[in-house]
Amino acid sequence: MDADAAAPSGVGSRPDAPGATPAAASELFGAAVGLAEQYVSILAGRGVEWGLIGPRETERLWPRHVLNSLAVSGFVPDGSAVVDVGSGAGLPGIPLALARPDLKITLLEPLERRAKFLQLAVDELGLNDRVRVVRGRAEEHKGRYDVVTCRAVAPLDRLLGWTAHLFQPGGRLVALKGQSAAAEVDALDRVLARRKLSGRVASVTPHRDVEETFVVVLS
């Protein structure tokens, strides 16, 4: 058992999400906003208790984590099979699943505690018909997907090495990145050319009330 495996015995989450639900959530999640609120409550409760979310992050769960995750949505074609690599607390995979019922999503996570958290969250949110949790490492995972997503997993060169077999040929990697996004893509010119891939960086604002973020797309 790895060091991450020993999870607290309690699995309940706090009954209410931190702070009021922002208007942006209702607009972005539509009919699924209630489930998004439930997910935020899970993050604020069990996510903090199990060490997946920092205690100081609870006040920023909506804008910084959940709504920010939806920046990838515009780069995921309708009906795609998606794998969320290093899913952790389910970001961006679970918000994407809530906002996009047309998608089939695999949450891929190597650490046992996090995989357990993800399965509990998927069960409680009633997403088992289109979201599955797999415990494993990206470089060892067998499967082919239309889209690979990730958020704050690793530098882009390492990430591409781990995931290229999951989306090539014909798919794409869609990664949430910080200010270094353009520099990371530029540094991969030769690697991308060798793999017959192109890379671009988009500055995305999921909603007028949500800060912009950077999305790297390799396809």
PDB file of C-alpha atoms in Angstrom:
ATOM      1  CA  MET A   1       0.000   0.000   0.000  1.00  0.00           C
ATOM      2  CA  ASP A   2       1.445   3.401  -0.909  1.00  0.00           C
ATOM      3  CA  ALA A   3       1.826   6.235   1.563  1.00  0.00           C
ATOM      4  CA  ASP A   4      -1.190   7.954   0.092  1.00  0.00           C
ATOM      5  CA  ALA A   5      -3.486   4.999   0.727  1.00  0.00           C
ATOM      6  CA  ALA A   6      -4.460   5.528   4.363  1.00  0.00           C
ATOM      7  CA  ALA A   7      -7.594   7.656   4.120  1.00  0.00           C
ATOM      8  CA  PRO A   8      -9.667   8.900   7.055  1.00  0.00           C
ATOM      9  CA  SER A   9     -12.480   6.513   7.873  1.00  0.00           C
ATOM     10  CA  GLY A  10     -15.256   9.077   7.591  1.00  0.00           C
ATOM     11  CA  VAL A  11     -16.584   9.614   4.102  1.00  0.00           C
ATOM     12  CA  GLY A  12     -19.244  12.223   4.692  1.00  0.00           C
ATOM     13  CA  SER A  13     -18.858  15.738   3.326  1.00  0.00           C
ATOM     14  CA  ARG A  14     -20.082  18.987   4.778  1.00  0.00           C
ATOM     15  CA  PRO A  15     -23.689  19.641   3.838  1.00  0.00           C
ATOM     16  CA  ASP A  16     -23.164  23.088   2.352  1.00  0.00           C
ATOM     17  CA  ALA A  17     -20.693  24.556  -0.131  1.00  0.00           C
ATOM     18  CA  PRO A  18     -18.418  27.410   1.020  1.00  0.00           C
ATOM     19  CA  GLY A  19     -19.989  30.725   0.171  1.00  0.00           C
ATOM     20  CA  ALA A  20     -22.829  31.473  -2.189  1.00  0.00           C
ATOM     21  CA  THR A  21     -23.022  29.800  -5.568  1.00  0.00           C
ATOM     22  CA  PRO A  22     -21.836  32.371  -8.125  1.00  0.00           C
ATOM     23  CA  ALA A  23     -24.080  33.355 -11.008  1.00  0.00           C
ATOM     24  CA  ALA A  24     -21.406  32.067 -13.379  1.00  0.00           C
ATOM     25  CA  ALA A  25     -21.970  28.530 -12.058  1.00  0.00           C
ATOM     26  CA  SER A  26     -25.646  28.592 -12.955  1.00  0.00           C
ATOM     27  CA  GLU A  27     -24.848  29.809 -16.455  1.00  0.00           C
ATOM     28  CA  LEU A  28     -22.017  27.343 -17.090  1.00  0.00           C
ATOM     29  CA  PHE A  29     -23.540  24.226 -15.532  1.00  0.00           C
ATOM     30  CA  GLY A  30     -27.194  24.866 -16.371  1.00  0.00           C
ATOM     31  CA  ALA A  31     -29.423  22.057 -15.121  1.00  0.00           C
ATOM     32  CA  ALA A  32     -26.420  20.415 -13.440  1.00  0.00           C
ATOM     33  CA  VAL A  33     -25.675  23.350 -11.130  1.00  0.00           C
ATOM     34  CA  GLY A  34     -27.109  21.445  -8.153  1.00  0.00           C
ATOM     35  CA  LEU A  35     -24.644  18.627  -8.766  1.00  0.00           C
ATOM     36  CA  ALA A  36     -21.841  21.169  -9.126  1.00  0.00           C
ATOM     37  CA  GLU A  37     -22.812  22.587  -5.731  1.00  0.00           C
ATOM     38  CA  GLN A  38     -22.731  19.075  -4.288  1.00  0.00           C
ATOM     39  CA  TYR A  39     -19.271  18.523  -5.753  1.00  0.00           C
ATOM     40  CA  VAL A  40     -17.987  21.766  -4.229  1.00  0.00           C
ATOM     41  CA  SER A  41     -19.322  20.600  -0.863  1.00  0.00           C
ATOM     42  CA  ILE A  42     -17.464  17.307  -1.297  1.00  0.00           C
ATOM     43  CA  LEU A  43     -14.247  19.186  -2.080  1.00  0.00           C
ATOM     44  CA  ALA A  44     -14.693  21.504   0.903  1.00  0.00           C
ATOM     45  CA  GLY A  45     -15.391  18.590   3.232  1.00  0.00           C
ATOM     46  CA  ARG A  46     -13.785  15.294   2.334  1.00  0.00           C
ATOM     47  CA  GLY A  47     -11.376  16.928  -0.117  1.00  0.00           C
ATOM     48  CA  VAL A  48      -9.849  18.969   2.698  1.00  0.00           C
ATOM     49  CA  GLU A  49     -10.036  16.147   5.268  1.00  0.00           C
ATOM     50  CA  TRP A  50      -8.237  13.749   2.941  1.00  0.00           C
ATOM     51  CA  GLY A  51      -5.574  16.296   2.015  1.00  0.00           C
ATOM     52  CA  LEU A  52      -6.540  16.813  -1.633  1.00  0.00           C
ATOM     53  CA  ILE A  53      -7.553  20.443  -1.165  1.00  0.00           C
ATOM     54  CA  GLY A  54      -5.734  22.935   1.041  1.00  0.00           C
ATOM     55  CA  PRO A  55      -7.884  24.412   3.860  1.00  0.00           C
ATOM     56  CA  ARG A  56      -7.229  27.917   2.566  1.00  0.00           C
ATOM     57  CA  GLU A  57      -8.594  26.977  -0.849  1.00  0.00           C
ATOM     58  CA  THR A  58     -12.190  26.437   0.292  1.00  0.00           C
ATOM     59  CA  GLU A  59     -13.157  30.059  -0.299  1.00  0.00           C
ATOM     60  CA  ARG A  60     -11.766  29.856  -3.836  1.00  0.00           C
ATOM     61  CA  LEU A  61     -13.157  26.493  -4.892  1.00  0.00           C
ATOM     62  CA  TRP A  62     -15.685  27.926  -7.317  1.00  0.00           C
ATOM     63  CA  PRO A  63     -13.558  30.431  -9.274  1.00  0.00           C
ATOM     64  CA  ARG A  64     -10.070  28.965  -8.991  1.00  0.00           C
ATOM     65  CA  HIS A  65     -10.820  25.264  -9.289  1.00  0.00           C
ATOM     66  CA  VAL A  66     -14.303  24.313 -10.508  1.00  0.00           C
ATOM     67  CA  LEU A  67     -15.188  27.101 -12.935  1.00  0.00           C
ATOM     68  CA  ASN A  68     -11.576  27.423 -14.071  1.00  0.00           C
ATOM     69  CA  SER A  69     -11.686  23.756 -15.099  1.00  0.00           C
ATOM     70  CA  LEU A  70     -14.320  24.516 -17.712  1.00  0.00           C
ATOM     71  CA  ALA A  71     -11.746  26.435 -19.759  1.00  0.00           C
ATOM     72  CA  VAL A  72     -10.968  23.112 -21.463  1.00  0.00           C
ATOM     73  CA  SER A  73     -14.555  22.508 -22.585  1.00  0.00           C
ATOM     74  CA  GLY A  74     -14.371  24.469 -25.827  1.00  0.00           C
ATOM     75  CA  PHE A  75     -11.498  22.294 -27.027  1.00  0.00           C
ATOM     76  CA  VAL A  76     -13.271  18.978 -26.447  1.00  0.00           C
ATOM     77  CA  PRO A  77     -15.360  17.888 -29.466  1.00  0.00           C
ATOM     78  CA  ASP A  78     -18.918  16.660 -28.977  1.00  0.00           C
ATOM     79  CA  GLY A  79     -19.236  13.038 -27.916  1.00  0.00           C
ATOM     80  CA  SER A  80     -15.540  12.619 -27.139  1.00  0.00           C
ATOM     81  CA  ALA A  81     -13.980   9.887 -25.055  1.00  0.00           C
ATOM     82  CA  VAL A  82     -11.811  11.784 -22.571  1.00  0.00           C
ATOM     83  CA  VAL A  83      -9.144  10.698 -20.103  1.00  0.00           C
ATOM     84  CA  ASP A  84      -8.289  13.114 -17.292  1.00  0.00           C
ATOM     85  CA  VAL A  85      -4.678  12.313 -16.387  1.00  0.00           C
ATOM     86  CA  GLY A  86      -3.547  12.751 -12.783  1.00  0.00           C
ATOM     87  CA  SER A  87      -7.117  13.646 -11.913  1.00  0.00           C
ATOM     88  CA  GLY A  88      -6.442  14.172  -8.195  1.00  0.00           C
ATOM     89  CA  ALA A  89      -9.588  15.719  -6.755  1.00  0.00           C
ATOM     90  CA  GLY A  90     -11.337  15.393 -10.127  1.00  0.00           C
ATOM     91  CA  LEU A  91     -10.182  18.604 -11.772  1.00  0.00           C
ATOM     92  CA  PRO A  92     -10.927  19.250 -14.585  1.00  0.00           C
ATOM     93  CA  GLY A  93     -12.623  15.893 -15.226  1.00  0.00           C
ATOM     94  CA  ILE A  94     -15.617  16.090 -12.902  1.00  0.00           C
ATOM     95  CA  PRO A  95     -16.640  19.693 -13.715  1.00  0.00           C
ATOM     96  CA  LEU A  96     -16.291  18.794 -17.390  1.00  0.00           C
ATOM     97  CA  ALA A  97     -18.525  15.745 -16.909  1.00  0.00           C
ATOM     98  CA  LEU A  98     -21.159  17.830 -15.122  1.00  0.00           C
ATOM     99  CA  ALA A  99     -21.209  20.540 -17.788  1.00  0.00           C
ATOM    100  CA  ARG A 100     -20.940  18.130 -20.753  1.00  0.00           C
ATOM    101  CA  PRO A 101     -23.235  15.089 -20.481  1.00  0.00           C
ATOM    102  CA  ASP A 102     -22.272  14.146 -24.047  1.00  0.00           C
ATOM    103  CA  LEU A 103     -18.809  13.018 -22.912  1.00  0.00           C
ATOM    104  CA  LYS A 104     -17.486   9.694 -21.636  1.00  0.00           C
ATOM    105  CA  ILE A 105     -14.734  10.442 -19.126  1.00  0.00           C
ATOM    106  CA  THR A 106     -12.061   8.316 -17.475  1.00  0.00           C
ATOM    107  CA  LEU A 107     -10.484   9.771 -14.331  1.00  0.00           C
ATOM    108  CA  LEU A 108      -6.951   8.341 -14.256  1.00  0.00           C
ATOM    109  CA  GLU A 109      -5.158   8.670 -10.920  1.00  0.00           C
ATOM    110  CA  PRO A 110      -2.119   6.701  -9.662  1.00  0.00           C
ATOM    111  CA  LEU A 111      -2.525   7.276  -5.912  1.00  0.00           C
ATOM    112  CA  GLU A 112      -4.909   5.070  -3.950  1.00  0.00           C
ATOM    113  CA  ARG A 113      -6.365   7.674  -1.623  1.00  0.00           C
ATOM    114  CA  ARG A 114      -7.156  10.007  -4.485  1.00  0.00           C
ATOM    115  CA  ALA A 115      -8.662   7.206  -6.554  1.00  0.00           C
ATOM    116  CA  LYS A 116     -10.894   6.301  -3.598  1.00  0.00           C
ATOM    117  CA  PHE A 117     -11.947   9.924  -3.258  1.00  0.00           C
ATOM    118  CA  LEU A 118     -12.781  10.083  -6.951  1.00  0.00           C
ATOM    119  CA  GLN A 119     -14.876   6.915  -6.837  1.00  0.00           C
ATOM    120  CA  LEU A 120     -16.839   8.161  -3.835  1.00  0.00           C
ATOM    121  CA  ALA A 121     -17.466  11.489  -5.560  1.00  0.00           C
ATOM    122  CA  VAL A 122     -18.573   9.806  -8.802  1.00  0.00           C
ATOM    123  CA  ASP A 123     -20.900   7.513  -6.845  1.00  0.00           C
ATOM    124  CA  GLU A 124     -22.466  10.342  -4.857  1.00  0.00           C
ATOM    125  CA  LEU A 125     -22.924  12.523  -7.925  1.00  0.00           C
ATOM    126  CA  GLY A 126     -24.563   9.671  -9.839  1.00  0.00           C
ATOM    127  CA  LEU A 127     -22.087   9.821 -12.719  1.00  0.00           C
ATOM    128  CA  ASN A 128     -21.248   6.117 -13.016  1.00  0.00           C
ATOM    129  CA  ASP A 129     -23.021   5.773 -16.357  1.00  0.00           C
ATOM    130  CA  ARG A 130     -20.455   7.999 -18.090  1.00  0.00           C
ATOM    131  CA  VAL A 131     -17.530   8.522 -15.717  1.00  0.00           C
ATOM    132  CA  ARG A 132     -15.173   5.780 -14.577  1.00  0.00           C
ATOM    133  CA  VAL A 133     -12.243   5.893 -12.182  1.00  0.00           C
ATOM    134  CA  VAL A 134      -9.059   3.992 -13.004  1.00  0.00           C
ATOM    135  CA  ARG A 135      -6.122   3.785 -10.659  1.00  0.00           C
ATOM    136  CA  GLY A 136      -2.951   3.843 -12.733  1.00  0.00           C
ATOM    137  CA  ARG A 137      -0.111   5.817 -14.259  1.00  0.00           C
ATOM    138  CA  ALA A 138      -0.565   7.526 -17.605  1.00  0.00           C
ATOM    139  CA  GLU A 139       2.543   5.955 -19.102  1.00  0.00           C
ATOM    140  CA  GLU A 140       1.291   2.462 -18.217  1.00  0.00           C
ATOM    141  CA  HIS A 141      -2.396   2.930 -19.021  1.00  0.00           C
ATOM    142  CA  LYS A 142      -3.788   1.030 -21.988  1.00  0.00           C
ATOM    143  CA  GLY A 143      -6.411   2.840 -23.993  1.00  0.00           C
ATOM    144  CA  ARG A 144      -6.977   5.319 -26.780  1.00  0.00           C
ATOM    145  CA  TYR A 145      -8.966   8.506 -26.327  1.00  0.00           C
ATOM    146  CA  ASP A 146     -10.133  11.429 -28.397  1.00  0.00           C
ATOM    147  CA  VAL A 147      -8.910  13.895 -25.778  1.00  0.00           C
ATOM    148  CA  VAL A 148      -6.431  13.833 -22.903  1.00  0.00           C
ATOM    149  CA  THR A 149      -7.027  16.524 -20.276  1.00  0.00           C
ATOM    150  CA  CYS A 150      -4.923  17.531 -17.294  1.00  0.00           C
ATOM    151  CA  ARG A 151      -4.380  20.335 -14.834  1.00  0.00           C
ATOM    152  CA  ALA A 152      -1.130  21.157 -13.040  1.00  0.00           C
ATOM    153  CA  VAL A 153       0.305  17.670 -13.541  1.00  0.00           C
ATOM    154  CA  ALA A 154       3.805  18.164 -14.985  1.00  0.00           C
ATOM    155  CA  PRO A 155       5.883  20.267 -17.402  1.00  0.00           C
ATOM    156  CA  LEU A 156       4.598  19.916 -20.946  1.00  0.00           C
ATOM    157  CA  ASP A 157       7.567  17.959 -22.306  1.00  0.00           C
ATOM    158  CA  ARG A 158       7.202  15.298 -19.624  1.00  0.00           C
ATOM    159  CA  LEU A 159       3.434  15.289 -19.959  1.00  0.00           C
ATOM    160  CA  LEU A 160       3.597  14.673 -23.699  1.00  0.00           C
ATOM    161  CA  GLY A 161       5.966  11.772 -23.165  1.00  0.00           C
ATOM    162  CA  TRP A 162       3.565  10.194 -20.697  1.00  0.00           C
ATOM    163  CA  THR A 163       0.376  10.688 -22.698  1.00  0.00           C
ATOM    164  CA  ALA A 164       1.109  10.677 -26.440  1.00  0.00           C
ATOM    165  CA  HIS A 165       0.149   7.010 -26.773  1.00  0.00           C
ATOM    166  CA  LEU A 166      -3.246   7.783 -25.250  1.00  0.00           C
ATOM    167  CA  PHE A 167      -4.375  10.244 -27.946  1.00  0.00           C
ATOM    168  CA  GLN A 168      -2.244   9.624 -31.034  1.00  0.00           C
ATOM    169  CA  PRO A 169      -3.057   9.370 -33.851  1.00  0.00           C
ATOM    170  CA  GLY A 170      -5.936  11.730 -34.432  1.00  0.00           C
ATOM    171  CA  GLY A 171      -6.652  12.953 -30.901  1.00  0.00           C
ATOM    172  CA  ARG A 172      -5.450  15.860 -28.825  1.00  0.00           C
ATOM    173  CA  LEU A 173      -3.954  16.883 -25.504  1.00  0.00           C
ATOM    174  CA  VAL A 174      -5.767  19.756 -23.768  1.00  0.00           C
ATOM    175  CA  ALA A 175      -3.862  21.014 -20.744  1.00  0.00           C
ATOM    176  CA  LEU A 176      -4.605  23.810 -18.295  1.00  0.00           C
ATOM    177  CA  LYS A 177      -1.381  25.753 -17.808  1.00  0.00           C
ATOM    178  CA  GLY A 178      -0.030  28.909 -16.208  1.00  0.00           C
ATOM    179  CA  GLN A 179       1.928  31.858 -17.555  1.00  0.00           C
ATOM    180  CA  SER A 180       4.702  29.601 -18.863  1.00  0.00           C
ATOM    181  CA  ALA A 181       2.384  27.940 -21.396  1.00  0.00           C
ATOM    182  CA  ALA A 182       3.715  29.675 -24.517  1.00  0.00           C
ATOM    183  CA  ALA A 183       7.345  29.109 -23.536  1.00  0.00           C
ATOM    184  CA  GLU A 184       6.686  25.414 -22.916  1.00  0.00           C
ATOM    185  CA  VAL A 185       5.093  24.991 -26.344  1.00  0.00           C
ATOM    186  CA  ASP A 186       7.928  26.878 -28.056  1.00  0.00           C
ATOM    187  CA  ALA A 187      10.470  24.624 -26.359  1.00  0.00           C
ATOM    188  CA  LEU A 188       8.742  21.578 -27.856  1.00  0.00           C
ATOM    189  CA  ASP A 189       9.039  22.608 -31.522  1.00  0.00           C
ATOM    190  CA  ARG A 190      11.311  19.757 -32.562  1.00  0.00           C
ATOM    191  CA  VAL A 191       9.482  17.144 -30.497  1.00  0.00           C
ATOM    192  CA  LEU A 192       6.131  18.207 -31.931  1.00  0.00           C
ATOM    193  CA  ALA A 193       7.488  18.122 -35.472  1.00  0.00           C
ATOM    194  CA  ARG A 194       8.873  14.620 -34.913  1.00  0.00           C
ATOM    195  CA  ARG A 195       5.505  13.435 -33.617  1.00  0.00           C
ATOM    196  CA  LYS A 196       3.686  15.278 -36.424  1.00  0.00           C
ATOM    197  CA  LEU A 197       1.815  17.419 -33.918  1.00  0.00           C
ATOM    198  CA  SER A 198       1.067  21.123 -33.767  1.00  0.00           C
ATOM    199  CA  GLY A 199       0.772  23.169 -30.595  1.00  0.00           C
ATOM    200  CA  ARG A 200      -1.102  26.299 -29.687  1.00  0.00           C
ATOM    201  CA  VAL A 201      -1.904  28.295 -26.586  1.00  0.00           C
ATOM    202  CA  ALA A 202      -5.286  29.921 -26.005  1.00  0.00           C
ATOM    203  CA  SER A 203      -6.134  32.481 -23.366  1.00  0.00           C
ATOM    204  CA  VAL A 204      -9.591  31.488 -22.138  1.00  0.00           C
ATOM    205  CA  THR A 205     -12.125  33.193 -19.893  1.00  0.00           C
ATOM    206  CA  PRO A 206     -14.804  30.570 -19.137  1.00  0.00           C
ATOM    207  CA  HIS A 207     -17.195  33.328 -18.018  1.00  0.00           C
ATOM    208  CA  ARG A 208     -17.038  37.091 -17.686  1.00  0.00           C
ATOM    209  CA  ASP A 209     -16.849  36.682 -13.903  1.00  0.00           C
ATOM    210  CA  VAL A 210     -14.016  34.123 -14.026  1.00  0.00           C
ATOM    211  CA  GLU A 211     -10.346  34.999 -14.440  1.00  0.00           C
ATOM    212  CA  GLU A 212      -8.615  34.047 -17.678  1.00  0.00           C
ATOM    213  CA  THR A 213      -6.501  30.934 -17.832  1.00  0.00           C
ATOM    214  CA  PHE A 214      -4.238  29.374 -20.438  1.00  0.00           C
ATOM    215  CA  VAL A 215      -5.049  26.220 -22.355  1.00  0.00           C
ATOM    216  CA  VAL A 216      -2.439  24.335 -24.355  1.00  0.00           C
ATOM    217  CA  VAL A 217      -3.739  22.217 -27.216  1.00  0.00           C
ATOM    218  CA  LEU A 218      -1.475  19.681 -28.920  1.00  0.00           C
ATOM    219  CA  SER A 219      -3.035  17.880 -31.871  1.00  0.00           C
TER     220      SER A 219
END
